[in-house]
Short mmCIF file of C-alpha atoms and ligand atoms in Angstrom, two decimals:
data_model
loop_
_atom_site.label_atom_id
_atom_site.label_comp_id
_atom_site.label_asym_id
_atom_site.label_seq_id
_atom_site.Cartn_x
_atom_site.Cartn_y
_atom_site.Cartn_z
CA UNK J 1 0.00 0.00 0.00
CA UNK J 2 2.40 2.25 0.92
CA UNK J 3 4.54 1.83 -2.26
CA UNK J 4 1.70 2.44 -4.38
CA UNK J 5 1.32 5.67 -2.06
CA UNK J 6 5.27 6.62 -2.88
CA UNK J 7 4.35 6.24 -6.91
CA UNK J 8 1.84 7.96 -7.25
CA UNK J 9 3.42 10.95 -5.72
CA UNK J 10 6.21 10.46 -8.35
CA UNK J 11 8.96 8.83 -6.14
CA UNK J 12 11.28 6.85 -8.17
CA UNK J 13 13.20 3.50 -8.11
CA UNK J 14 10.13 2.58 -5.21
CA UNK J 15 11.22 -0.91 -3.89
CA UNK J 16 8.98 -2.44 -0.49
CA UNK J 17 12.13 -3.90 1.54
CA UNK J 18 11.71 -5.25 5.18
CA UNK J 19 9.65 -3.23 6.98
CA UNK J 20 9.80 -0.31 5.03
CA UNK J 21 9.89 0.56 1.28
CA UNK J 22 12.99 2.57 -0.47
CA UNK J 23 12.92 5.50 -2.83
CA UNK J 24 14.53 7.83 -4.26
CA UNK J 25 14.02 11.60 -5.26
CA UNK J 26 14.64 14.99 -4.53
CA UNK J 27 13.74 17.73 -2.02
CA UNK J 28 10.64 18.49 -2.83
CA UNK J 29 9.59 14.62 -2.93
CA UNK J 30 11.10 14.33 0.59
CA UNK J 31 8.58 16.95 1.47
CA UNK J 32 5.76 15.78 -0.68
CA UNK J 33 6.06 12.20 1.21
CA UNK J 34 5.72 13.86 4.88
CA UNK J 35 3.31 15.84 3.69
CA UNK J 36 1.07 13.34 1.64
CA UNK J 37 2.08 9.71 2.75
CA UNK J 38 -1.05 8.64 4.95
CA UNK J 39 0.58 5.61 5.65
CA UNK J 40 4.60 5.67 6.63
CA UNK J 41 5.46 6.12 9.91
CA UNK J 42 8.73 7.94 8.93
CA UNK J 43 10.51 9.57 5.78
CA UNK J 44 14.31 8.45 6.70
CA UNK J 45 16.87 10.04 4.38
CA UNK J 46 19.82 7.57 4.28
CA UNK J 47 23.16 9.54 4.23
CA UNK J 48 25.62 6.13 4.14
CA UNK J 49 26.06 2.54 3.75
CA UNK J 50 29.25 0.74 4.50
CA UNK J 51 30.17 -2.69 5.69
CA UNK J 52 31.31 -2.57 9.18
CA UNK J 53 33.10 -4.45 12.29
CA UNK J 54 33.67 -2.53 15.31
CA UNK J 55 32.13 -0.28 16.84
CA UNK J 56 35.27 2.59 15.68
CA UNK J 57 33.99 1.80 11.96
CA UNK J 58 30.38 3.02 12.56
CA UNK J 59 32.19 6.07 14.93
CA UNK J 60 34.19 6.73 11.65
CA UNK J 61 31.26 6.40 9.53
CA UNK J 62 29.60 9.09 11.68
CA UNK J 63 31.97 11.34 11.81
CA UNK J 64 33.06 11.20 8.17
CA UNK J 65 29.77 12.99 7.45
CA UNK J 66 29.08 16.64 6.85
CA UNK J 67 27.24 16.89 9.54
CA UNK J 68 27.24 20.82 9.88
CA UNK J 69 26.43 20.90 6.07
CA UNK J 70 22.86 19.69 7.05
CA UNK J 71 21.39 21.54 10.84
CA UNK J 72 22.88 23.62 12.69
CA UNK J 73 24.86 22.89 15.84
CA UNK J 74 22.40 24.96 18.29
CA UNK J 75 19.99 21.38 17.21
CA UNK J 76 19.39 19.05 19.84
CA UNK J 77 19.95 14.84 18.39
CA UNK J 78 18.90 11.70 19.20
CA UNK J 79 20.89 8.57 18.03
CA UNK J 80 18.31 5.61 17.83
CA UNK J 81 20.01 2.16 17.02
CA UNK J 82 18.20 -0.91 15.70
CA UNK J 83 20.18 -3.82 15.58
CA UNK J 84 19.53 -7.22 13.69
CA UNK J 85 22.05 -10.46 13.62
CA UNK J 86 24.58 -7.68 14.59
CA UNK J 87 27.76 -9.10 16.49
CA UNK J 88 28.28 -5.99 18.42
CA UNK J 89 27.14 -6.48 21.92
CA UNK J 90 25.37 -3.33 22.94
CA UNK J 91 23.54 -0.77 20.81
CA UNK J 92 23.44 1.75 23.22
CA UNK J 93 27.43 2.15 22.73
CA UNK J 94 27.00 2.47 18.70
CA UNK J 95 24.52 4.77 19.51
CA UNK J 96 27.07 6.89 21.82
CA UNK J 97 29.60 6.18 18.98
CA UNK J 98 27.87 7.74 16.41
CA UNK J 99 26.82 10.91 18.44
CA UNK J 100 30.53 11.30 19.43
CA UNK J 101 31.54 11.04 15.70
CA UNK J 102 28.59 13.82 14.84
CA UNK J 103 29.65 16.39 18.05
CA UNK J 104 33.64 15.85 16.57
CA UNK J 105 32.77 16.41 13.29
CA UNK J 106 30.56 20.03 14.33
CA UNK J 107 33.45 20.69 16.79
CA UNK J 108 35.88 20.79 13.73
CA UNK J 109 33.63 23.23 12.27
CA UNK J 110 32.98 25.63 14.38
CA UNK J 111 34.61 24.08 18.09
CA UNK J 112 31.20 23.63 19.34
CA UNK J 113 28.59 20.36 19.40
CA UNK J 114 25.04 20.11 19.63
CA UNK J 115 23.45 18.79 22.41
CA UNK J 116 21.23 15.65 22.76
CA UNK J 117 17.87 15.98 23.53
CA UNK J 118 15.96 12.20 24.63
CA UNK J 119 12.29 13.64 24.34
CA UNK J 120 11.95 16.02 22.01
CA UNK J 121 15.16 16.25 19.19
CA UNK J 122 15.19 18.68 16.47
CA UNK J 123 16.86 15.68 14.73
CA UNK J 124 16.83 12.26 14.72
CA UNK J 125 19.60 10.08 13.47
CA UNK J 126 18.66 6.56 12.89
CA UNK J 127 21.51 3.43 13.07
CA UNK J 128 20.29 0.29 11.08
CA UNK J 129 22.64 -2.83 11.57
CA UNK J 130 22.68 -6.42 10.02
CA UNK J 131 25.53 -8.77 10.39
CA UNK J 132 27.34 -6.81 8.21
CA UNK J 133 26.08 -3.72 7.39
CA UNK J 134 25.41 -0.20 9.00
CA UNK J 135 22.69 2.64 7.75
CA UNK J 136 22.78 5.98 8.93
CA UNK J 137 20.04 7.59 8.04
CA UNK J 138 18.61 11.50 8.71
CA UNK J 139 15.06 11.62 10.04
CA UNK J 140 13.20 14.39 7.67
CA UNK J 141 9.66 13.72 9.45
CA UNK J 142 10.46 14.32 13.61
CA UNK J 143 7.89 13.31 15.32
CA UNK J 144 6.23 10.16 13.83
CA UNK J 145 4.06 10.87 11.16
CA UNK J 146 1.02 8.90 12.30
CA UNK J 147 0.89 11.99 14.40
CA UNK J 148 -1.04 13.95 12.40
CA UNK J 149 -2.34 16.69 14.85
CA UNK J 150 -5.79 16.28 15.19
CA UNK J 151 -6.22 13.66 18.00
CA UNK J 152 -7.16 15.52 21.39
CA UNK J 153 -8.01 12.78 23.36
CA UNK J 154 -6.52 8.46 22.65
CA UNK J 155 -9.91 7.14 24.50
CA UNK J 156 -9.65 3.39 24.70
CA UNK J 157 -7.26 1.31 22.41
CA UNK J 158 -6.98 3.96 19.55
CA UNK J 159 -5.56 2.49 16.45
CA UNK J 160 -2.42 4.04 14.93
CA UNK J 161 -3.91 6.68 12.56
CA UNK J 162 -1.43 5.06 9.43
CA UNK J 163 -2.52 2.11 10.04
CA UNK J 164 -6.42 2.89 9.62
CA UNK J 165 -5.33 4.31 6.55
CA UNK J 166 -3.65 1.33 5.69
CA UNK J 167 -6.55 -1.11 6.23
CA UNK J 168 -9.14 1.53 4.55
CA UNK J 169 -6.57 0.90 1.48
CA UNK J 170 -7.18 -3.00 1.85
CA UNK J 171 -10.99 -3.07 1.95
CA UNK J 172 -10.35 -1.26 -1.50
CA UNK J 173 -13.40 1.43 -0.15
CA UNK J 174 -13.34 4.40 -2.60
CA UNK J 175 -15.10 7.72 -1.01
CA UNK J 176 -18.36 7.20 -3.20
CA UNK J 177 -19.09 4.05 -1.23
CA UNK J 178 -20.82 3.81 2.23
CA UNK J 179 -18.35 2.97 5.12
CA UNK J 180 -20.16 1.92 8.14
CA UNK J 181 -17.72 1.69 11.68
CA UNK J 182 -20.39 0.11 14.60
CA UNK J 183 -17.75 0.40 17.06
CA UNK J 184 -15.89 3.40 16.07
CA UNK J 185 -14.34 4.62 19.08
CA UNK J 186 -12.19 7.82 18.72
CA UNK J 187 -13.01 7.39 15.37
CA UNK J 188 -9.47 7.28 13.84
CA UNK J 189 -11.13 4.97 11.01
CA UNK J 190 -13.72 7.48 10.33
CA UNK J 191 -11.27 10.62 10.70
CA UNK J 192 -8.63 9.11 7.94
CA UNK J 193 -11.94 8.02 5.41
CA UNK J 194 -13.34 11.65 5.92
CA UNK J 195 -9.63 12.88 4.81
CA UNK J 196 -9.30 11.01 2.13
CA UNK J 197 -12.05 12.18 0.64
CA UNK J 198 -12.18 15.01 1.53
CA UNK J 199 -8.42 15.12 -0.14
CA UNK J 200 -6.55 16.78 3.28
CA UNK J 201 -3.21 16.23 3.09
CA UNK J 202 -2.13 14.62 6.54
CA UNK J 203 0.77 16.33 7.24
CA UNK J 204 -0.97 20.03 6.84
CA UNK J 205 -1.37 20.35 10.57
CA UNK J 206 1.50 19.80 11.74
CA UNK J 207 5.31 20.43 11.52
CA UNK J 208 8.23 19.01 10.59
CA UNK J 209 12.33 17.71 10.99
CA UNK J 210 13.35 18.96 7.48
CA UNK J 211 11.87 22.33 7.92
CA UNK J 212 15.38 22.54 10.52
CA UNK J 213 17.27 21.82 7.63
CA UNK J 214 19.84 24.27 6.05
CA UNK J 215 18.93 23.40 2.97
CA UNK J 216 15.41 23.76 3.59
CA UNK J 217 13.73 25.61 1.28
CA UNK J 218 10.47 27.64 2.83
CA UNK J 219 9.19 29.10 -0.35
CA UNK J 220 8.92 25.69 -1.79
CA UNK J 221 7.47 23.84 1.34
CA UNK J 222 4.86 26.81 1.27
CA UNK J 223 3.96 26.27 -2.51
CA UNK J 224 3.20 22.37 -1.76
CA UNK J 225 1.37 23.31 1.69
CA UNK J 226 -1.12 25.93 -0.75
CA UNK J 227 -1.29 23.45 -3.74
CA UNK J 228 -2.18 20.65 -1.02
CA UNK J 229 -4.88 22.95 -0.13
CA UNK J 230 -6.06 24.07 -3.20
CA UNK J 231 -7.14 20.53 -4.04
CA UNK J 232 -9.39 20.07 -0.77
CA UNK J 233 -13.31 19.64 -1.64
CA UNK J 234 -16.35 20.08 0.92
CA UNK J 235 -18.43 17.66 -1.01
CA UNK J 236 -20.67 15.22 0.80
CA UNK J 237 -19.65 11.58 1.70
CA UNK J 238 -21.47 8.57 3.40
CA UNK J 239 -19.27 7.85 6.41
CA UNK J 240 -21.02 6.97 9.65
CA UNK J 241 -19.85 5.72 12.82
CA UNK J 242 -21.34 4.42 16.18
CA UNK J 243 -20.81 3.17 19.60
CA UNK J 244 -22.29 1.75 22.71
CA UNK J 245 -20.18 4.32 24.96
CA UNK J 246 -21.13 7.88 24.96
CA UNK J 247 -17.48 9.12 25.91
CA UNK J 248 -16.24 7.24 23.14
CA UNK J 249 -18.61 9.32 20.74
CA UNK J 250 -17.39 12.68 22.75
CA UNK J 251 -13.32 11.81 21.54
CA UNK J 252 -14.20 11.31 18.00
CA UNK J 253 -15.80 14.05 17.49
CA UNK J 254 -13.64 16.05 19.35
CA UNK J 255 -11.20 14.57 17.18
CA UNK J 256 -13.29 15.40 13.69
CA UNK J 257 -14.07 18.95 15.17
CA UNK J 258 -10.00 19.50 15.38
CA UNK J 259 -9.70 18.00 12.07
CA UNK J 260 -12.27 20.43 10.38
CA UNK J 261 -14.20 17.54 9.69
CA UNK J 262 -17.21 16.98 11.56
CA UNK J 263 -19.48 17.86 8.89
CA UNK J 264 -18.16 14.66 6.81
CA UNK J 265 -18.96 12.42 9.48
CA UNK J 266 -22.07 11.16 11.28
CA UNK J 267 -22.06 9.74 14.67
CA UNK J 268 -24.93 7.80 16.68
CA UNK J 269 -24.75 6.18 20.17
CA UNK J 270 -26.02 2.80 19.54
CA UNK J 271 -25.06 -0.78 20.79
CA UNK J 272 -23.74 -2.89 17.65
CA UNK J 273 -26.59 -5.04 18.36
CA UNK J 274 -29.01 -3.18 17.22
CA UNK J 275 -27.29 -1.73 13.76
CA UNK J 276 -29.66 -1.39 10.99
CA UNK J 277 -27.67 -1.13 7.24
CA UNK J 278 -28.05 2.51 6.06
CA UNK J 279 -27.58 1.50 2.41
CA UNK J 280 -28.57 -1.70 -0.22
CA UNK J 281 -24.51 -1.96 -0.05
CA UNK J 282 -21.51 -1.13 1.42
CA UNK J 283 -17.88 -1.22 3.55
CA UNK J 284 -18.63 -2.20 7.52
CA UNK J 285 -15.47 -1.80 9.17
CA UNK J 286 -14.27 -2.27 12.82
CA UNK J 287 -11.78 -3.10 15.53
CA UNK J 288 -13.68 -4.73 18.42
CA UNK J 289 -13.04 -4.59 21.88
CA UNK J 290 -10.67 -7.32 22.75
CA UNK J 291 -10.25 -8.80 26.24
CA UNK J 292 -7.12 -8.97 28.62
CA UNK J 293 -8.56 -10.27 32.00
CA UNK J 294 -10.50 -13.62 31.72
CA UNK J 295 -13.54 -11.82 32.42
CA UNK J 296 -13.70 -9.47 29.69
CA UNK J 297 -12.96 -12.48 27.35
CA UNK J 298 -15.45 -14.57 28.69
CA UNK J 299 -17.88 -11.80 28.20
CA UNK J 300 -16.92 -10.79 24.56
CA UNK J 301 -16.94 -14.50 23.63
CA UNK J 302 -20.89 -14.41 23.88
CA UNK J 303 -20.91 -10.68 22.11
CA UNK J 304 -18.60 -11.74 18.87
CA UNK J 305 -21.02 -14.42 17.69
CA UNK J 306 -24.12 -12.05 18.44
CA UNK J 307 -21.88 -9.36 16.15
CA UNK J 308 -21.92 -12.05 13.85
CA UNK J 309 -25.59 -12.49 13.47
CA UNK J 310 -26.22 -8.86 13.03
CA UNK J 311 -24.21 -9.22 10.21
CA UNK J 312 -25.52 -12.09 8.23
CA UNK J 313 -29.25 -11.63 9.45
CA UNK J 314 -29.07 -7.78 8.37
CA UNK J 315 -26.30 -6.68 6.51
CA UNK J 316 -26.75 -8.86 2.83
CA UNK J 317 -24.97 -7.33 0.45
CA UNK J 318 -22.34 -5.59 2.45
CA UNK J 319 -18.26 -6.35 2.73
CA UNK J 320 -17.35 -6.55 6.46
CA UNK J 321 -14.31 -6.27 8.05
CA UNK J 322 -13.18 -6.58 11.13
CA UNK J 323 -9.51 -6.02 12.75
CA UNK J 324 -8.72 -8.14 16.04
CA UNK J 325 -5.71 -9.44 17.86
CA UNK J 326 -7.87 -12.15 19.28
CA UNK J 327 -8.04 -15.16 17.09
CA UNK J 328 -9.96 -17.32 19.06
CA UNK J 329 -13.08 -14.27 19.81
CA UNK J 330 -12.39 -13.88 15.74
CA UNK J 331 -13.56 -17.15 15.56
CA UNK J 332 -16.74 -16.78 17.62
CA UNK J 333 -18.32 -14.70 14.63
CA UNK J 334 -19.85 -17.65 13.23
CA UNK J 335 -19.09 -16.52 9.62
CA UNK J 336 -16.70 -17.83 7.11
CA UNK J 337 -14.07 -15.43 6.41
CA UNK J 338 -13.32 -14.38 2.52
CA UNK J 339 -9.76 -13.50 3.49
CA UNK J 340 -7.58 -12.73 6.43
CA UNK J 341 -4.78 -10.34 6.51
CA UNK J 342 -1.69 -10.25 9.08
CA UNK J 343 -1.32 -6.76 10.08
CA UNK J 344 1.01 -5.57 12.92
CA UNK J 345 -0.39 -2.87 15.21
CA UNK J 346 2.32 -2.15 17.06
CA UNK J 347 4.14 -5.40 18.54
CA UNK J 348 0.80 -6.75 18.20
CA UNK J 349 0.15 -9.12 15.34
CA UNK J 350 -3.50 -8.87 14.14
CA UNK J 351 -5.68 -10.40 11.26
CA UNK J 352 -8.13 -8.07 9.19
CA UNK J 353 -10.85 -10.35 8.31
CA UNK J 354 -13.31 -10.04 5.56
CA UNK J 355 -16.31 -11.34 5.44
CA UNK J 356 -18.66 -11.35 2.26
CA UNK J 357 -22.05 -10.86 3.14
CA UNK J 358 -24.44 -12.95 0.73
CA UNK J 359 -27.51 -13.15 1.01
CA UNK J 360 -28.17 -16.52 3.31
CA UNK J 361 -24.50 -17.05 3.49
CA UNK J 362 -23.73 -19.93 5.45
CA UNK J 363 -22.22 -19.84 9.13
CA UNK J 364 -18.77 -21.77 9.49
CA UNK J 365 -16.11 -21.74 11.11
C1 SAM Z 401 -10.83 -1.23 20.44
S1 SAM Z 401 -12.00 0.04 20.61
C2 SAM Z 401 -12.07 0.77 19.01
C3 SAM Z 401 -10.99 1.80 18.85
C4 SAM Z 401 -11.12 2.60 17.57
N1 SAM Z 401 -10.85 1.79 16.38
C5 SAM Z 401 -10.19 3.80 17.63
O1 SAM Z 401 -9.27 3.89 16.80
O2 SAM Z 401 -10.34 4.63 18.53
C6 SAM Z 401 -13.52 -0.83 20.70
C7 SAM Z 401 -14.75 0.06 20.82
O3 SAM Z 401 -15.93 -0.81 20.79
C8 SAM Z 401 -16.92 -0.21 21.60
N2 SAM Z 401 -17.93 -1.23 21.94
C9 SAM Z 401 -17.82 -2.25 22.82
N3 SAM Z 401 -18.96 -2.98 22.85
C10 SAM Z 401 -19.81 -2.39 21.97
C11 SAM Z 401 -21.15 -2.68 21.55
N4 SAM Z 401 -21.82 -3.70 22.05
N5 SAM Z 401 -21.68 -1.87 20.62
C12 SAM Z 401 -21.00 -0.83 20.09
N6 SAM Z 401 -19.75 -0.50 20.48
C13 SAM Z 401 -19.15 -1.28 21.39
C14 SAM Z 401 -16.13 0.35 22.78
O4 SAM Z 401 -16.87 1.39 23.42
C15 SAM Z 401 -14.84 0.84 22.12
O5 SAM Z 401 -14.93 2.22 21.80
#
């Protein structure tokens, strides 16, 4: 999904690797990325590559950099260090290598160093190591880019707001369908259909690591921010979401009223049980509570197959899908699932299940 995100805002040589997907471009698709990608979590700029052994390569690798070329030394770093299959022992010292070999390299320069800051860099420099190999790479986004501003309050168990986006990409719903979310929570499903859309660029509210850059241009970031705009609409969409608890209902649309979407949105207090279809057809779409003491799952395991009957007794004619980490409540439905997904949300590994709903389709397992 997210590479077909990348070409269609004209990065080049896109390639999905492990856990991420490469590209390459200039600037202004650095910028366009941040400020478009609805479903990255970061837009790493990697600044070298080399083969490594000790812990004095990496140091070397760091410091070989023109460090003072790129922010200036009155930025505060971080040095984050993911390791996999690496032989050095502890990442914490590659991470104090590296931000040694940055402070020498600014010290050169101009005999002073920036300071690190834990919680809140100006810039982020990221370490990727294999058995071999070692990344640096420059952090263009800051904070994360699922942040995307409007979220006032979490509520319970919010989903990651790129990874909504994510799943609204797999259920293949386009804008002019119905999308129906029965348990919608702080409504980050709701929130990311009513922006896409509505065509809001994600990144519009909020700021970013590359704007610290020296060679940050502000003219063009402005131009993209105003084009981004300029291609909004206020046109009319059939998203709707519900749920049983009333301060649920009071995030999300404290949520949509910070997003400057409320109007795109409707929200009803209702119990899932008694959801009627609003339409012949359409997208259903929902993360249901799941349980972590033994008497919340003992509860929900009499809900999920009562969900499920709602479904097939009422909903004919509509795609359902629902994300859980629970594969055993999942199961409880009742209905025989088209296709299941493995999605990570977080550490957490999850299955989106779809379910299409025919009339009399038969229950299974
Ligand atoms: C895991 S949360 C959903 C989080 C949501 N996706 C978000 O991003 O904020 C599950 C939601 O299901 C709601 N819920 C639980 N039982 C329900 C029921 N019987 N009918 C409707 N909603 C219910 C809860 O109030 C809760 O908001």
């Amino acid at each position: 999904m997210l590479a077909k995100e990348l070409v269609a805002l004209k990065a080049d040589n896109v390639l999905p690797t492990d856990g991420g997907v490469a590209f390459s471009g200039s600037m202004l698709t650095m910028m366009q990325a941040n400020l478009h990608s609805r479903i990255a979590s970061r837009v790493l700029w990697k600044l070298v590559e080399k083969a490594y052994r000790s812990e004095d390569d990496i140091f070397r690798m760091a410091r070989d950099l023109e460090w003072p070329e790129l922010f200036a030394v009155e930025n505060t770093i971080k040095v984050n260090v993911t390791a996999v299959k690496s032989p050095l022992r502890s990442p914490e010292f590659v991470g104090l290598k590296v931000k040694d070999g940055i402070c020498d390299r600014f010290r050169l320069k101009s005999g002073a160093r920036p300071s690190v800051d834990t919680r809140e860099p100006d810039m982020r420099i990221h370490v990727f190591l294999t058995d071999r190999m070692a990344t640096l790479y420059l952090d263009t986004s800051g904070e994360a880019l699922f942040k995307r501003g409007y979220r006032q309050d979490a509520g319970e168990a919010p989903l990651r707001e790129n990874l909504a986006a994510g799943i609204l990409g797999l259920t293949g719903w386009q804008p002019e369908q119905v999308l129906y979310d029965p348990m919608c929570g702080s409504g980050t499903f709701l929130i990311e259909a009513a922006m896409i859309a509505r065509k809001i660029a994600p990144g519009l509210r909020r700021s970013f690591a590359f704007q610290q850059f020296k060679m940050h241009s502000d003219e063009a970031w402005q131009k993209l921010r105003s084009e981004a705009r300029a291609s909004e609409n206020n046109a009319m969409f059939a998203i709707h979401g519900s749920d049983v608890s009333s301060t649920a209902l009071a995030h999300a649309l404290e949520n949509l009223e910070t997003a400057g979407i409320a109007d795109t949105v409707s929200l009803k207090q209702l119990n899932v049980l008694d959801a009627k279809p609003i339409a012949d057809a359409g997208i259903w779409l929902c993360n249901p509570p799941y349980g972590v003491r033994l008497d919340e799952k003992e509860k929900l395991a009499l809900l999920y197959p009562q969900w499920g009957d709602v479904l097939k007794q009422r909903f004919a004619g509509w795609h359902a899908y629902f994300l859980t980490g629970d594969l055993d409540l999942a199961k409880k439905i009742g209905l025989k699932a088209s296709k299941r997904t493995v999605l990570f949300n977080g550490a957490l590994e999850c299955r989106l299940f779809e379910y299409e709903l025919r009339a009399g389709s038969m229950r299974g397992g």
